[in-house]
PDB file of C-alpha atoms in Angstrom:
ATOM      1  CA  UNK A   3       9.247 -14.946 -13.219  1.00 59.00           C
ATOM      2  CA  UNK A   4       8.659 -13.057 -16.451  1.00 52.00           C
ATOM      3  CA  UNK A   5       5.159 -14.510 -16.853  1.00 54.00           C
ATOM      4  CA  UNK A   6       4.007 -13.166 -13.477  1.00 52.00           C
ATOM      5  CA  UNK A   7       5.571  -9.778 -14.234  1.00 50.00           C
ATOM      6  CA  UNK A   8       3.686  -9.619 -17.521  1.00 49.00           C
ATOM      7  CA  UNK A   9       0.472 -10.635 -15.741  1.00 51.00           C
ATOM      8  CA  UNK A  10       1.019  -7.964 -13.056  1.00 51.00           C
ATOM      9  CA  UNK A  11       1.686  -5.325 -15.716  1.00 50.00           C
ATOM     10  CA  UNK A  12      -1.465  -6.357 -17.602  1.00 46.00           C
ATOM     11  CA  UNK A  13      -3.579  -6.005 -14.439  1.00 51.00           C
ATOM     12  CA  UNK A  14      -1.984  -2.687 -13.526  1.00 49.00           C
ATOM     13  CA  UNK A  15      -2.486  -1.319 -17.046  1.00 48.00           C
ATOM     14  CA  UNK A  16      -5.917  -2.714 -17.798  1.00 50.00           C
ATOM     15  CA  UNK A  17      -7.966   0.436 -17.398  1.00 56.00           C
ATOM     16  CA  UNK A  18     -11.203   0.982 -19.290  1.00 59.00           C
ATOM     17  CA  UNK A  19      -9.558   2.744 -22.233  1.00 71.00           C
ATOM     18  CA  UNK A  20      -7.079  -0.044 -22.959  1.00 89.00           C
ATOM     19  CA  UNK A  21      -7.872  -2.376 -25.836  1.00 96.00           C
ATOM     20  CA  UNK A  22      -7.166  -6.009 -25.061  1.00 96.00           C
ATOM     21  CA  UNK A  23      -5.933  -8.525 -27.594  1.00 97.00           C
ATOM     22  CA  UNK A  24      -3.461 -11.371 -27.980  1.00 97.00           C
ATOM     23  CA  UNK A  25       0.274 -10.750 -27.687  1.00 97.00           C
ATOM     24  CA  UNK A  26       1.796 -11.786 -31.021  1.00 96.00           C
ATOM     25  CA  UNK A  27       5.289 -10.220 -30.989  1.00 96.00           C
ATOM     26  CA  UNK A  28       7.013  -8.867 -27.901  1.00 96.00           C
ATOM     27  CA  UNK A  29       8.228  -5.382 -27.206  1.00 97.00           C
ATOM     28  CA  UNK A  30       6.537  -2.067 -26.636  1.00 98.00           C
ATOM     29  CA  UNK A  31       6.236   1.097 -28.694  1.00 98.00           C
ATOM     30  CA  UNK A  32       4.496   4.426 -28.266  1.00 98.00           C
ATOM     31  CA  UNK A  33       3.890   6.172 -31.582  1.00 98.00           C
ATOM     32  CA  UNK A  34       1.362   7.750 -33.930  1.00 98.00           C
ATOM     33  CA  UNK A  35      -1.380   5.400 -35.130  1.00 98.00           C
ATOM     34  CA  UNK A  36      -2.342   5.121 -38.788  1.00 98.00           C
ATOM     35  CA  UNK A  37      -5.574   3.267 -39.475  1.00 98.00           C
ATOM     36  CA  UNK A  38      -5.673   1.617 -42.900  1.00 97.00           C
ATOM     37  CA  UNK A  39      -8.405  -0.535 -44.396  1.00 94.00           C
ATOM     38  CA  UNK A  40      -6.484  -1.482 -47.537  1.00 94.00           C
ATOM     39  CA  UNK A  41      -2.799  -1.876 -48.427  1.00 94.00           C
ATOM     40  CA  UNK A  42      -3.379   0.613 -51.284  1.00 95.00           C
ATOM     41  CA  UNK A  43      -3.564   3.333 -48.584  1.00 96.00           C
ATOM     42  CA  UNK A  44      -0.077   2.520 -47.249  1.00 95.00           C
ATOM     43  CA  UNK A  45       1.307   5.772 -48.693  1.00 95.00           C
ATOM     44  CA  UNK A  46      -0.286   7.476 -45.661  1.00 96.00           C
ATOM     45  CA  UNK A  47       2.120   5.682 -43.302  1.00 96.00           C
ATOM     46  CA  UNK A  48       5.068   7.522 -41.820  1.00 96.00           C
ATOM     47  CA  UNK A  49       8.171   5.605 -40.729  1.00 96.00           C
ATOM     48  CA  UNK A  50       7.692   4.262 -37.223  1.00 97.00           C
ATOM     49  CA  UNK A  51       3.880   4.555 -37.173  1.00 98.00           C
ATOM     50  CA  UNK A  52       1.722   1.925 -35.517  1.00 98.00           C
ATOM     51  CA  UNK A  53      -0.342   0.295 -38.264  1.00 98.00           C
ATOM     52  CA  UNK A  54      -3.931  -0.406 -37.190  1.00 98.00           C
ATOM     53  CA  UNK A  55      -5.881  -2.624 -39.589  1.00 97.00           C
ATOM     54  CA  UNK A  56      -8.431  -5.416 -39.757  1.00 97.00           C
ATOM     55  CA  UNK A  57      -6.026  -8.043 -41.112  1.00 95.00           C
ATOM     56  CA  UNK A  58      -3.040  -8.440 -43.419  1.00 94.00           C
ATOM     57  CA  UNK A  59      -2.112 -10.772 -46.249  1.00 92.00           C
ATOM     58  CA  UNK A  60       1.166 -11.208 -48.188  1.00 92.00           C
ATOM     59  CA  UNK A  61       0.484  -8.002 -50.146  1.00 93.00           C
ATOM     60  CA  UNK A  62       1.140  -6.042 -46.933  1.00 94.00           C
ATOM     61  CA  UNK A  63       4.698  -7.434 -46.513  1.00 90.00           C
ATOM     62  CA  UNK A  64       6.543  -4.267 -47.731  1.00 92.00           C
ATOM     63  CA  UNK A  65       4.631  -2.198 -45.149  1.00 94.00           C
ATOM     64  CA  UNK A  66       6.239  -4.144 -42.289  1.00 94.00           C
ATOM     65  CA  UNK A  67       9.609  -2.529 -43.043  1.00 93.00           C
ATOM     66  CA  UNK A  68       8.120   0.942 -42.410  1.00 95.00           C
ATOM     67  CA  UNK A  69       5.958   0.482 -39.312  1.00 97.00           C
ATOM     68  CA  UNK A  70       7.068   0.437 -35.688  1.00 98.00           C
ATOM     69  CA  UNK A  71       4.089  -1.501 -34.341  1.00 98.00           C
ATOM     70  CA  UNK A  72       1.065  -3.459 -35.506  1.00 98.00           C
ATOM     71  CA  UNK A  73      -2.498  -3.783 -34.196  1.00 98.00           C
ATOM     72  CA  UNK A  74      -4.911  -6.112 -35.990  1.00 97.00           C
ATOM     73  CA  UNK A  75      -8.584  -6.799 -35.340  1.00 97.00           C
ATOM     74  CA  UNK A  76      -8.461 -10.335 -36.678  1.00 95.00           C
ATOM     75  CA  UNK A  77      -6.028 -13.195 -36.520  1.00 91.00           C
ATOM     76  CA  UNK A  78      -4.049 -15.031 -33.911  1.00 92.00           C
ATOM     77  CA  UNK A  79      -0.408 -15.782 -33.271  1.00 93.00           C
ATOM     78  CA  UNK A  80      -0.208 -17.863 -36.469  1.00 93.00           C
ATOM     79  CA  UNK A  81      -1.857 -15.271 -38.726  1.00 93.00           C
ATOM     80  CA  UNK A  82       0.121 -13.734 -41.579  1.00 90.00           C
ATOM     81  CA  UNK A  83       0.582 -10.390 -39.818  1.00 92.00           C
ATOM     82  CA  UNK A  84       1.778 -11.974 -36.572  1.00 95.00           C
ATOM     83  CA  UNK A  85       4.327 -14.187 -38.316  1.00 95.00           C
ATOM     84  CA  UNK A  86       5.800 -11.391 -40.454  1.00 94.00           C
ATOM     85  CA  UNK A  87       5.809  -9.030 -37.456  1.00 95.00           C
ATOM     86  CA  UNK A  88       7.876 -11.558 -35.481  1.00 96.00           C
ATOM     87  CA  UNK A  89      10.294 -11.904 -38.406  1.00 94.00           C
ATOM     88  CA  UNK A  90      10.687  -8.103 -38.401  1.00 95.00           C
ATOM     89  CA  UNK A  91      10.665  -7.715 -34.593  1.00 96.00           C
ATOM     90  CA  UNK A  92       7.634  -5.379 -34.554  1.00 97.00           C
ATOM     91  CA  UNK A  93       5.621  -5.165 -31.301  1.00 98.00           C
ATOM     92  CA  UNK A  94       2.244  -6.643 -32.252  1.00 98.00           C
ATOM     93  CA  UNK A  95      -1.164  -7.240 -30.696  1.00 98.00           C
ATOM     94  CA  UNK A  96      -3.768  -9.198 -32.685  1.00 97.00           C
ATOM     95  CA  UNK A  97      -7.423  -9.968 -32.103  1.00 97.00           C
ATOM     96  CA  UNK A  98      -8.198  -6.441 -30.874  1.00 97.00           C
ATOM     97  CA  UNK A  99     -11.964  -6.069 -31.298  1.00 96.00           C
ATOM     98  CA  UNK A 100     -13.020  -2.960 -33.252  1.00 96.00           C
ATOM     99  CA  UNK A 101      -9.487  -1.520 -33.255  1.00 97.00           C
ATOM    100  CA  UNK A 102     -10.061   0.298 -36.557  1.00 97.00           C
ATOM    101  CA  UNK A 103     -13.119   1.996 -35.065  1.00 96.00           C
ATOM    102  CA  UNK A 104     -11.747   2.756 -31.593  1.00 96.00           C
ATOM    103  CA  UNK A 105      -8.375   4.117 -32.751  1.00 97.00           C
ATOM    104  CA  UNK A 106      -8.133   7.130 -35.067  1.00 97.00           C
ATOM    105  CA  UNK A 107      -5.248   8.068 -37.342  1.00 97.00           C
ATOM    106  CA  UNK A 108      -3.005  10.589 -35.614  1.00 97.00           C
ATOM    107  CA  UNK A 109      -3.680   9.420 -32.054  1.00 97.00           C
ATOM    108  CA  UNK A 110      -0.679   8.374 -29.979  1.00 98.00           C
ATOM    109  CA  UNK A 111      -0.913   4.771 -28.856  1.00 98.00           C
ATOM    110  CA  UNK A 112       1.202   2.360 -26.859  1.00 98.00           C
ATOM    111  CA  UNK A 113       1.350  -1.191 -28.184  1.00 98.00           C
ATOM    112  CA  UNK A 114       2.504  -3.721 -25.579  1.00 98.00           C
ATOM    113  CA  UNK A 115       3.303  -6.870 -27.503  1.00 97.00           C
ATOM    114  CA  UNK A 116       4.291  -8.709 -24.315  1.00 97.00           C
ATOM    115  CA  UNK A 117       1.086  -8.136 -22.328  1.00 97.00           C
ATOM    116  CA  UNK A 118      -1.267  -8.009 -25.340  1.00 97.00           C
ATOM    117  CA  UNK A 119      -2.848  -4.606 -24.914  1.00 96.00           C
ATOM    118  CA  UNK A 120      -3.055  -1.279 -26.750  1.00 98.00           C
ATOM    119  CA  UNK A 121      -3.456   1.989 -24.851  1.00 97.00           C
ATOM    120  CA  UNK A 122      -4.829   5.061 -26.608  1.00 96.00           C
ATOM    121  CA  UNK A 123      -3.026   8.060 -25.119  1.00 95.00           C
ATOM    122  CA  UNK A 124      -4.988  10.926 -26.715  1.00 86.00           C
TER     123      UNK A 124
END
């Protein structure tokens, strides 16, 4: 079924450069990453970017209408970012250790919100 397919894809994709986390909203996107430490920096986002941040709170809500994907270091499937991402249908992976250090703004990344991994492409 779908669960085995996701598991197979995770095993096939899990090379050393992939960042593992928890799938929080399904779907997949490959786009430019923008690493932000504070919502005040959100002017640096371009439409469709993958937002990479430590965590979000309700102040981040307007940002969700701009981004195409979300990667968070903290939180689980019931965290603020995960819930709002599901409402907006944004592929999301949460609980990605050191994501804001391992991913740099401008790199192309693939976020797989079904399998729960992030691949840095360059």
